[in-house]
Coordinates of C-alpha atoms in Angstrom, one line a residue:
Chain A
M1 CA 14.9 23.5 14.9
P2 CA 17.0 22.9 17.1
Q3 CA 20.6 24.8 16.7
I4 CA 23.7 23.8 17.5
H5 CA 23.4 25.3 21.4
E6 CA 24.7 25.0 25.4
R7 CA 23.6 22.0 25.1
L8 CA 27.4 20.4 23.1
A9 CA 30.1 23.3 24.0
N10 CA 32.7 21.7 21.5
K11 CA 34.9 21.8 24.2
P12 CA 38.7 20.0 22.4
Y13 CA 38.8 16.3 23.0
A14 CA 35.8 15.7 23.9
E15 CA 34.3 13.2 21.1
Y16 CA 31.1 14.8 19.9
A17 CA 33.8 17.8 19.0
Y18 CA 34.6 15.3 16.5
A19 CA 31.5 15.4 14.6
T20 CA 30.4 17.3 10.9
R21 CA 28.3 19.9 12.1
P22 CA 25.7 22.0 9.2
R23 CA 26.0 25.2 7.9
K24 CA 23.3 27.9 8.2
I25 CA 23.1 27.2 3.6
T26 CA 22.5 23.9 4.9
L27 CA 20.2 23.7 6.5
F28 CA 18.4 26.0 4.9
W29 CA 18.7 23.7 2.2
R30 CA 16.9 21.4 4.4
R31 CA 13.8 23.3 4.8
C32 CA 13.0 25.1 1.8
L33 CA 10.5 23.5 0.9
I34 CA 10.5 23.3 -3.2
K35 CA 14.0 21.5 -2.8
Q36 CA 12.1 19.1 -0.1
L37 CA 9.5 18.7 -2.5
Y38 CA 11.7 17.5 -5.1
M39 CA 13.6 15.6 -2.4
F40 CA 10.4 13.9 -1.2
F41 CA 9.4 12.4 -4.6
K42 CA 12.7 11.4 -6.0
L43 CA 13.2 9.7 -2.0
N44 CA 9.8 7.7 -2.2
L45 CA 10.5 6.9 -6.2
K46 CA 13.7 5.0 -4.8
V47 CA 12.4 3.1 -2.0
M48 CA 9.7 1.8 -3.9
M49 CA 12.0 0.8 -6.9
M50 CA 13.9 -1.0 -4.3
V51 CA 10.8 -2.6 -2.8
V52 CA 9.9 -3.5 -6.1
K53 CA 13.0 -5.2 -7.2
G54 CA 13.8 -6.6 -3.4
H55 CA 11.8 -9.7 -4.2
D56 CA 10.3 -11.7 -7.0
Chain B
M1 CA -9.7 -27.6 0.9
S2 CA -6.6 -25.8 2.6
K3 CA -6.2 -24.4 6.5
V4 CA -3.5 -22.2 6.8
V5 CA -2.6 -21.0 10.3
V6 CA -0.9 -17.9 11.1
L7 CA 0.8 -16.8 14.3
G8 CA 1.0 -13.4 15.0
A9 CA -1.2 -10.4 13.6
G10 CA 2.0 -8.0 13.1
I11 CA 3.3 -6.4 10.3
S12 CA 4.7 -9.5 8.7
G13 CA 1.9 -11.3 10.3
H14 CA -0.9 -9.4 9.0
T15 CA 0.5 -9.4 6.1
A16 CA 0.5 -13.0 5.5
A17 CA -3.4 -12.9 6.4
L18 CA -4.7 -10.2 4.1
Y19 CA -2.8 -12.0 0.8
L20 CA -3.4 -15.8 1.9
K21 CA -7.3 -14.7 2.3
K22 CA -6.6 -12.6 -1.1
Y23 CA -5.6 -15.3 -3.7
L24 CA -6.5 -18.5 -2.0
G25 CA -10.6 -17.1 -1.6
K26 CA -13.7 -18.1 -0.2
Q27 CA -12.3 -22.3 -1.0
H28 CA -9.8 -22.6 1.5
E29 CA -9.6 -21.0 4.9
V30 CA -6.7 -18.8 6.5
I31 CA -7.2 -18.5 10.5
I32 CA -4.8 -15.8 12.5
V33 CA -4.6 -16.9 15.8
S34 CA -2.7 -13.7 18.1
P35 CA -3.3 -12.4 21.8
N36 CA -3.6 -9.1 20.3
S37 CA -7.2 -7.5 19.6
N38 CA -5.5 -4.3 17.4
Y39 CA -3.0 -4.0 15.2
Q40 CA -0.2 -1.6 15.4
W41 CA 2.1 0.4 13.5
V42 CA 5.0 0.5 15.7
P43 CA 7.0 3.7 13.4
S44 CA 4.4 5.9 14.9
N45 CA 4.3 4.9 18.9
I46 CA 7.5 7.4 18.4
W47 CA 4.7 10.4 18.5
V48 CA 3.0 8.6 21.1
G49 CA 6.2 8.0 23.0
V50 CA 6.5 12.1 23.1
G51 CA 2.1 13.4 23.3
L52 CA 2.5 13.9 19.6
M53 CA -0.2 11.2 19.1
E54 CA -3.0 9.3 20.5
P55 CA -2.5 5.2 20.5
N56 CA -5.9 5.4 19.2
E57 CA -4.0 7.5 15.7
V58 CA -0.9 4.2 16.4
K59 CA -3.8 1.4 16.1
F60 CA -7.2 -0.3 15.2
K61 CA -9.6 -3.4 16.0
L62 CA -7.9 -5.8 14.3
A63 CA -11.2 -8.0 14.4
P64 CA -13.3 -6.1 11.8
V65 CA -10.9 -6.5 9.2
Y66 CA -10.3 -9.9 9.7
K67 CA -14.3 -10.8 9.2
K68 CA -14.4 -8.2 6.7
Q69 CA -11.6 -10.5 4.8
G70 CA -13.3 -13.6 5.4
I71 CA -9.7 -14.6 7.6
I72 CA -10.8 -16.4 11.1
F73 CA -9.2 -14.8 14.3
K74 CA -8.9 -16.4 17.2
Q75 CA -7.6 -13.9 20.3
A76 CA -5.4 -16.4 21.3
L77 CA -1.4 -16.8 22.6
A78 CA -0.1 -20.0 20.5
T79 CA 1.7 -22.1 22.8
S80 CA 2.6 -24.9 21.4
V81 CA 3.2 -26.9 18.0
H82 CA 2.1 -30.0 16.9
P83 CA 3.6 -30.3 13.4
E84 CA 3.6 -34.9 13.2
G85 CA -0.1 -34.2 15.1
D86 CA -0.2 -36.9 18.0
S87 CA -1.9 -40.6 18.5
D88 CA -4.8 -39.1 17.6
I89 CA -5.0 -36.4 16.0
S90 CA -3.2 -37.5 12.3
S91 CA -2.7 -34.3 11.3
P92 CA 0.6 -31.8 12.5
Y93 CA -1.8 -29.0 14.9
V94 CA -1.1 -25.8 16.8
K95 CA -2.5 -25.6 20.9
I96 CA -3.7 -22.6 21.3
S97 CA -4.8 -20.2 24.5
Y98 CA -7.7 -18.1 24.2
V99 CA -6.4 -14.7 26.3
E100 CA -10.1 -13.1 24.8
E101 CA -12.4 -11.7 27.4
G102 CA -15.0 -14.1 28.3
K103 CA -13.3 -17.2 26.9
Q104 CA -10.3 -16.4 28.8
G105 CA -7.7 -20.0 29.5
Q106 CA -10.0 -21.6 27.3
E107 CA -7.7 -24.7 25.1
E108 CA -7.7 -25.0 21.5
I109 CA -6.4 -27.8 19.1
V110 CA -6.3 -25.9 15.7
E111 CA -4.6 -28.3 13.0
Y112 CA -3.2 -27.0 9.2
D113 CA -1.6 -28.0 6.4
F114 CA 0.7 -24.9 6.5
M115 CA 1.8 -22.6 9.3
V116 CA 2.8 -19.1 9.3
N117 CA 4.8 -18.3 12.4
G118 CA 5.2 -14.4 12.5
T119 CA 5.1 -13.9 16.4
G120 CA 7.6 -11.0 16.5
P121 CA 9.5 -10.7 19.2
T122 CA 8.9 -11.0 23.1
L123 CA 10.3 -8.0 25.0
N124 CA 12.5 -10.4 27.5
F125 CA 12.7 -7.0 29.9
A126 CA 13.6 -9.6 32.1
G127 CA 16.9 -9.8 30.4
T128 CA 18.2 -6.6 32.5
P129 CA 17.4 -6.3 36.4
G130 CA 14.8 -3.5 36.8
L131 CA 14.5 -3.1 32.9
G132 CA 11.1 -1.6 32.2
P133 CA 7.8 1.0 32.1
D134 CA 6.8 -1.6 35.3
L135 CA 10.1 -1.4 37.3
Y136 CA 12.6 2.0 36.5
T137 CA 12.7 2.6 32.7
N138 CA 10.0 3.8 29.4
S139 CA 9.9 1.8 26.2
V140 CA 8.6 2.9 23.4
C141 CA 7.7 -0.4 21.9
T142 CA 4.1 -0.3 21.7
Y143 CA 1.4 1.8 22.0
D144 CA 0.9 1.4 25.7
H145 CA 4.8 1.9 26.5
A146 CA 4.8 4.8 24.6
A147 CA 1.6 6.7 26.1
H148 CA 3.2 5.6 29.4
S149 CA 6.9 7.3 28.6
W150 CA 4.8 10.4 27.8
K151 CA 2.9 10.6 30.8
N152 CA 6.7 9.8 32.2
L153 CA 8.4 12.4 30.0
E154 CA 5.6 15.4 30.4
A155 CA 6.1 14.7 34.4
A156 CA 10.2 15.8 33.3
L157 CA 9.5 18.9 31.1
T158 CA 7.2 20.1 33.9
K159 CA 10.1 19.8 36.0
M160 CA 12.1 21.5 33.8
E161 CA 9.4 24.1 33.1
N162 CA 10.0 25.1 36.7
G163 CA 13.7 25.2 36.7
E164 CA 14.8 21.7 37.8
H165 CA 17.6 20.8 35.9
Q166 CA 16.7 16.6 34.2
T167 CA 19.6 13.9 32.8
F168 CA 17.5 11.7 30.3
L169 CA 19.1 7.9 29.3
I170 CA 18.2 7.0 25.9
G171 CA 19.6 4.1 23.9
T172 CA 20.4 -0.2 24.2
G173 CA 19.3 -1.7 27.7
H174 CA 20.4 -5.3 27.0
P175 CA 24.6 -5.1 25.6
M176 CA 22.5 -7.3 22.1
A177 CA 19.7 -5.2 22.1
T178 CA 18.6 -3.9 18.6
C179 CA 16.3 -2.4 17.0
Q180 CA 18.8 1.4 18.1
G181 CA 16.8 3.3 15.0
A182 CA 13.6 3.2 17.1
A183 CA 15.7 4.4 20.0
F184 CA 17.5 6.6 18.7
E185 CA 14.3 8.8 16.7
Y186 CA 13.3 8.7 20.2
A187 CA 16.8 11.0 21.8
L188 CA 16.3 13.4 18.8
N189 CA 11.9 13.7 19.2
I190 CA 13.6 14.6 23.4
A191 CA 15.8 16.9 21.8
F192 CA 13.4 18.4 19.3
E193 CA 10.3 19.0 22.5
V194 CA 13.5 20.7 25.2
D195 CA 14.0 22.9 22.9
K196 CA 10.8 23.9 21.3
R197 CA 10.3 24.7 25.3
K198 CA 13.6 26.5 25.0
L199 CA 15.1 23.8 28.2
S200 CA 18.3 23.5 26.4
H201 CA 20.3 24.9 29.1
L202 CA 18.7 22.2 31.9
A203 CA 19.1 18.6 30.3
D204 CA 21.0 16.6 29.7
I205 CA 20.9 14.0 27.1
I206 CA 22.4 11.3 26.8
W207 CA 22.4 8.2 24.4
I208 CA 23.7 5.2 25.7
S209 CA 24.4 2.4 23.5
N210 CA 25.3 -1.4 22.2
E211 CA 27.4 -0.4 19.0
Y212 CA 30.8 -1.0 18.5
E213 CA 31.0 2.4 16.4
L214 CA 27.0 5.2 15.9
G215 CA 25.7 4.3 13.4
D216 CA 25.6 0.6 13.5
F217 CA 22.4 0.1 13.6
G218 CA 22.8 -3.7 13.8
M219 CA 23.2 -3.9 10.5
G220 CA 27.1 -3.8 10.7
G221 CA 26.9 0.7 9.2
A222 CA 26.6 1.2 5.8
Y223 CA 28.6 3.5 3.2
I224 CA 26.2 5.8 1.9
K225 CA 26.9 9.0 -0.6
R226 CA 26.8 12.5 1.1
G227 CA 28.6 16.1 0.6
G228 CA 31.0 15.1 -1.9
Y229 CA 32.0 12.0 -0.3
I230 CA 31.8 8.3 1.0
T231 CA 31.3 8.3 4.0
P232 CA 29.9 5.6 7.1
T233 CA 27.1 6.1 8.6
K234 CA 29.2 6.6 11.8
V235 CA 29.9 10.8 10.9
F236 CA 25.9 10.8 9.7
T237 CA 24.7 9.6 12.8
E238 CA 27.4 11.5 15.2
S239 CA 26.7 14.7 13.6
V240 CA 22.7 14.6 14.0
L241 CA 23.8 14.0 17.2
A242 CA 25.8 16.4 17.6
E243 CA 23.7 18.6 15.7
Y244 CA 20.9 17.8 18.4
G245 CA 23.8 18.9 21.4
I246 CA 22.6 14.8 22.3
R247 CA 26.3 13.0 24.1
W248 CA 27.0 9.8 24.1
I249 CA 28.4 6.6 24.9
K250 CA 28.8 3.7 22.7
R251 CA 30.1 -0.4 22.9
A252 CA 27.6 0.2 26.3
G253 CA 26.1 -3.0 27.5
V254 CA 24.1 -2.2 30.1
Y255 CA 23.7 -5.0 32.7
K256 CA 20.6 -3.4 35.4
V257 CA 19.0 -0.8 36.5
E258 CA 18.2 0.4 39.2
E259 CA 15.7 4.0 40.5
G260 CA 17.6 6.9 38.8
K261 CA 20.4 4.9 38.2
A262 CA 22.0 2.0 35.4
F263 CA 24.8 0.1 35.0
Y264 CA 26.8 -0.8 32.9
E265 CA 29.5 -2.4 31.3
L266 CA 32.3 -2.1 28.4
L267 CA 33.8 -3.6 25.7
D268 CA 37.0 -3.1 27.5
G269 CA 35.5 -4.2 30.3
S270 CA 35.2 -1.3 33.3
Y271 CA 32.0 -1.2 34.5
H272 CA 30.3 2.4 34.9
E273 CA 26.9 3.7 36.1
I274 CA 25.2 7.1 35.3
E275 CA 22.1 8.6 36.8
F276 CA 19.0 10.1 35.1
D277 CA 16.0 11.1 35.9
F278 CA 13.9 9.1 32.7
A279 CA 15.3 6.8 30.3
M280 CA 14.0 4.7 27.5
L281 CA 15.8 2.4 27.4
I282 CA 15.0 -1.0 24.1
P283 CA 15.0 -4.1 26.5
G284 CA 16.4 -7.7 24.1
F285 CA 14.2 -9.2 22.0
G286 CA 13.5 -12.8 22.4
G287 CA 11.2 -15.5 19.8
A288 CA 8.1 -16.3 21.4
N289 CA 9.3 -19.3 23.2
I290 CA 6.7 -21.9 21.7
K291 CA 7.7 -25.3 22.3
A292 CA 6.9 -28.3 19.6
F293 CA 6.5 -31.6 20.1
D294 CA 6.6 -35.3 17.4
K295 CA 4.0 -37.4 16.9
A296 CA 6.0 -39.6 20.3
G297 CA 5.4 -36.5 22.0
E298 CA 8.8 -35.8 22.6
D299 CA 10.1 -32.1 22.8
I300 CA 11.5 -31.0 19.4
T301 CA 11.2 -27.8 20.7
S302 CA 15.5 -27.1 20.0
K303 CA 15.1 -28.3 16.7
V304 CA 12.3 -26.8 15.3
F305 CA 13.4 -23.7 16.6
A306 CA 17.2 -21.5 18.1
P307 CA 17.9 -21.0 21.7
N308 CA 16.5 -17.8 21.4
G309 CA 13.3 -19.3 20.7
M310 CA 13.2 -17.8 17.5
M311 CA 12.4 -20.4 13.9
K312 CA 15.1 -21.9 12.2
V313 CA 14.9 -22.0 8.2
D314 CA 16.6 -22.1 4.6
A315 CA 19.1 -20.4 6.5
D316 CA 22.7 -21.7 7.1
Y317 CA 23.5 -21.4 10.8
T318 CA 26.7 -23.8 10.2
P319 CA 29.2 -21.7 14.0
K320 CA 31.4 -19.7 11.5
P321 CA 34.0 -16.6 12.6
Y322 CA 33.0 -13.8 10.8
E323 CA 35.4 -13.2 7.9
E324 CA 33.5 -16.1 6.9
W325 CA 30.3 -15.1 7.0
K326 CA 28.2 -14.5 3.9
A327 CA 24.6 -13.3 1.7
S328 CA 24.3 -17.1 0.8
D329 CA 23.8 -17.5 4.3
W330 CA 20.1 -16.0 4.8
P331 CA 17.6 -17.7 3.7
S332 CA 15.0 -16.6 0.9
I333 CA 12.3 -18.7 1.0
Y334 CA 11.6 -18.5 5.2
Q335 CA 10.7 -22.3 4.8
S336 CA 11.7 -24.2 8.0
S337 CA 14.2 -26.4 7.8
V338 CA 12.2 -29.6 10.2
Y339 CA 9.0 -29.4 8.4
D340 CA 8.4 -28.2 4.8
F341 CA 4.7 -26.9 5.7
M342 CA 6.2 -24.6 8.4
Y343 CA 7.7 -20.7 7.3
A344 CA 8.3 -17.9 9.5
S345 CA 8.2 -14.3 8.5
G346 CA 9.1 -10.9 10.0
I347 CA 11.2 -11.5 13.3
A348 CA 10.6 -15.0 13.9
F349 CA 13.3 -16.4 12.0
A350 CA 16.4 -17.3 12.9
P351 CA 19.1 -15.5 11.5
P352 CA 22.0 -17.3 11.3
H353 CA 24.2 -14.7 12.6
S354 CA 24.1 -10.8 13.0
M355 CA 24.9 -8.0 10.5
S356 CA 27.3 -6.1 13.7
K357 CA 30.5 -7.7 13.6
P358 CA 31.1 -9.7 17.0
Y359 CA 32.4 -8.2 19.8
T360 CA 33.1 -9.6 23.5
S361 CA 34.7 -8.0 26.6
P362 CA 37.8 -9.4 28.9
N363 CA 34.9 -10.1 31.1
G364 CA 33.2 -12.4 28.8
T365 CA 30.0 -10.0 27.9
K366 CA 29.0 -10.2 24.3
I367 CA 28.4 -6.5 23.7
F368 CA 27.2 -5.8 20.0
P369 CA 23.8 -5.8 18.7
T370 CA 21.2 -8.7 17.2
P371 CA 20.1 -7.6 14.1
P372 CA 17.1 -5.3 13.2
R373 CA 14.4 -7.3 11.1
T374 CA 11.3 -4.8 11.2
G375 CA 9.2 -2.6 9.4
M376 CA 9.8 -3.2 5.7
P377 CA 11.4 -6.5 5.1
S378 CA 8.6 -8.4 7.6
G379 CA 6.4 -7.2 4.9
V380 CA 7.9 -8.1 2.2
I381 CA 8.9 -11.5 3.6
G382 CA 5.0 -12.2 5.4
K383 CA 3.9 -11.4 1.3
V384 CA 6.4 -13.8 0.1
V385 CA 5.7 -16.5 1.9
A386 CA 1.9 -16.4 1.4
Q387 CA 2.3 -16.5 -2.3
N388 CA 4.4 -19.2 -2.2
I389 CA 1.9 -21.1 0.3
V390 CA -0.9 -20.1 -1.9
H391 CA 1.2 -21.4 -5.4
R392 CA 2.0 -24.4 -2.9
I393 CA -2.1 -25.2 -2.7
K394 CA -3.1 -24.3 -6.2
T395 CA -0.8 -26.8 -8.3
G396 CA 0.5 -29.1 -5.2
R397 CA 3.9 -28.5 -6.7
K398 CA 6.8 -28.6 -3.5
D399 CA 9.0 -25.2 -5.1
H400 CA 9.0 -21.7 -4.6
P401 CA 8.3 -19.1 -7.5
H402 CA 8.9 -16.4 -4.9
S403 CA 11.6 -15.5 -3.2
A404 CA 13.4 -12.2 -1.1
S405 CA 16.5 -12.7 0.6
M406 CA 17.3 -10.1 3.1
T407 CA 20.5 -9.6 0.8
R408 CA 19.1 -8.5 -1.6
Q409 CA 15.7 -6.7 -0.5
A410 CA 16.9 -2.6 0.9
A411 CA 15.2 -1.0 3.4
A412 CA 14.1 2.6 3.7
C413 CA 15.1 4.0 8.0
I414 CA 13.4 7.5 9.0
V415 CA 14.7 8.7 11.3
S416 CA 11.7 11.6 12.2
A417 CA 11.7 14.8 15.0
G418 CA 9.0 17.2 15.7
Y419 CA 6.0 17.2 13.8
G420 CA 3.6 18.6 11.4
F421 CA 4.3 20.1 7.7
T422 CA 7.3 22.4 8.0
K423 CA 8.1 21.9 11.4
G424 CA 9.4 18.6 11.5
Q425 CA 12.3 17.6 9.8
A426 CA 14.4 13.5 9.6
A427 CA 17.3 11.6 8.9
T428 CA 16.4 9.6 6.1
M429 CA 18.7 6.0 5.3
T430 CA 18.1 3.7 2.4
V431 CA 20.5 0.6 2.1
S432 CA 20.5 -2.0 -0.2
P433 CA 21.1 -4.5 0.8
I434 CA 19.6 -5.0 4.1
V435 CA 23.3 -7.5 5.2
P436 CA 25.9 -6.2 3.2
D437 CA 27.5 -8.5 0.2
W438 CA 31.2 -8.3 0.6
E439 CA 30.8 -10.6 -2.5
K440 CA 28.8 -8.9 -4.8
Y441 CA 29.9 -5.6 -3.6
P442 CA 34.1 -6.0 -2.6
E443 CA 33.7 -2.0 -1.7
Y444 CA 31.6 -0.9 0.2
G445 CA 29.5 -4.4 0.7
R446 CA 26.2 -2.5 -0.6
D447 CA 25.0 -0.7 -3.8
I448 CA 26.3 3.0 -3.0
N449 CA 23.6 4.3 -5.8
A450 CA 21.0 2.5 -2.9
T451 CA 22.0 3.6 -0.9
V452 CA 21.6 7.1 0.8
G453 CA 21.2 9.5 4.0
V454 CA 19.8 12.7 3.8
I455 CA 18.5 15.4 6.3
G456 CA 15.2 17.8 6.3
L457 CA 11.4 18.0 5.6
A458 CA 11.1 15.6 3.2
G459 CA 11.9 12.9 5.2
H460 CA 10.1 13.6 7.8
W461 CA 7.1 13.9 5.1
M462 CA 7.8 10.7 3.8
K463 CA 7.6 9.2 7.0
L464 CA 3.5 11.3 7.6
F465 CA 2.8 9.7 4.6
M466 CA 3.9 6.2 5.2
H467 CA 2.2 6.1 8.7
Y468 CA -1.6 7.4 6.7
M469 CA -0.9 5.1 3.9
F470 CA 0.1 2.4 5.9
L471 CA -2.8 1.9 8.3
Y472 CA -5.0 1.7 5.7
K473 CA -2.9 -0.8 3.7
A474 CA -3.6 -3.2 7.2
K475 CA -7.2 -2.2 6.7
A476 CA -7.3 -4.0 4.2
K477 CA -9.8 -1.0 2.3
F478 CA -9.2 -0.8 -1.3
G479 CA -6.7 -1.4 -3.3
W480 CA -4.6 -1.9 -0.3
S481 CA -2.6 -4.7 -2.1
M482 CA -1.7 -2.4 -4.6
I483 CA 0.7 -0.3 -2.3
P484 CA 3.6 -2.1 -1.9
E485 CA 5.1 -3.0 1.3

């Protein structure tokens, strides 16, 4: 899992220095199996509903 | 008995052919013409490009599937369409040239009552001198290209293991290229593979794009609900790139590539060059360049097709300023604007205008992405076109009860990196509708409740799930039609 690493040292005024970066807690939730299982079903359902509604 | 010819066996053409045969049964003939002997699930080519899948895992032979379904398969290239027939043949026909071994170069005339043009894109590497897997850059547009990319990427990783620094240049290889999503996903996968090998300190990964702002993705960007804010995809995309240690060059039109060097023009009119050790740049897309002739043999290509080779359909092609573009300009039934028995689905239809705001540099170079029409919308359009043709054949009526405008359809874009149950993660973005409708949704252009952007394992699982599910569906196995497009 890539972390914020030395490839992009946060140089002031570099364009990428203005990008938002995840905190440790965000990275944890992204890999938390319980939350991600819930998200998996939620996203699948959302996509399926959108496909069905998108055409007659 | 009616005869329906489908040109192209990509996501859209293949979907259309399967539904046509399913609904029409044995009384009618469905013929598919494609130069490819294999079906490929294009989204998974990325995994081939980083060595996580073999080409065999993303493709399968078409002939056995069509044989089982009762669809006639001709492995050939469509060279011209004759919607009025000619002086000898009264019915519409398409002229094809076989590419199948043993029949190579043989020409044949295939008559039809209805035609579906689902030919997909022509990869216009020649549009940028030096671009393409035969020259100085790599591609992941086909499984062959992706396998070739992996060989070169593997060599670059080996050099890094030996202490050599490598620069990776990933993005768009033409000022008006589209399909940023695929290139973006490939850049993230390279970053992931580099980090996995603990070689980050030896890598410079650069994203180069013709987008005005990152996150445009050829659809004019989007707004998503994220972290308690309504956020533009610019912020979302920049955040993902920064997290993976990728820096970027935007508003760039690559116009030439030499060995280890790419030349680009920025929207401000300045010219630049950048050196690389490994580059994967998406080419411009064009139509299949099929010629059209009337009964007298006069060339009517410009009447049937747009200048880029894509077929004109029920869209409003009247040139007008960006501010006057409307969702209603977009087609909903994909019927030819000239011949009502011809349809175009997927990438083959000519969009009325781009979704991204068009920009031109002071030197006159147009630098902005053209609209993407891959994946979900291609499959849905293929199905709807098939349903309408079936309705016309069965009832004899000319109305179209089914429609699927891209101003109503939604799409999910899953940009996944890594591979496995716990090792991967993906940025998942859903937009609804694909084409912004500023009249219906004046605040954000789209339904903000349906448009989301999330990052995590769930998206990666979704991409894996879709890989197996859509290959199952494409193989027309038991219950295939129950799986949505």
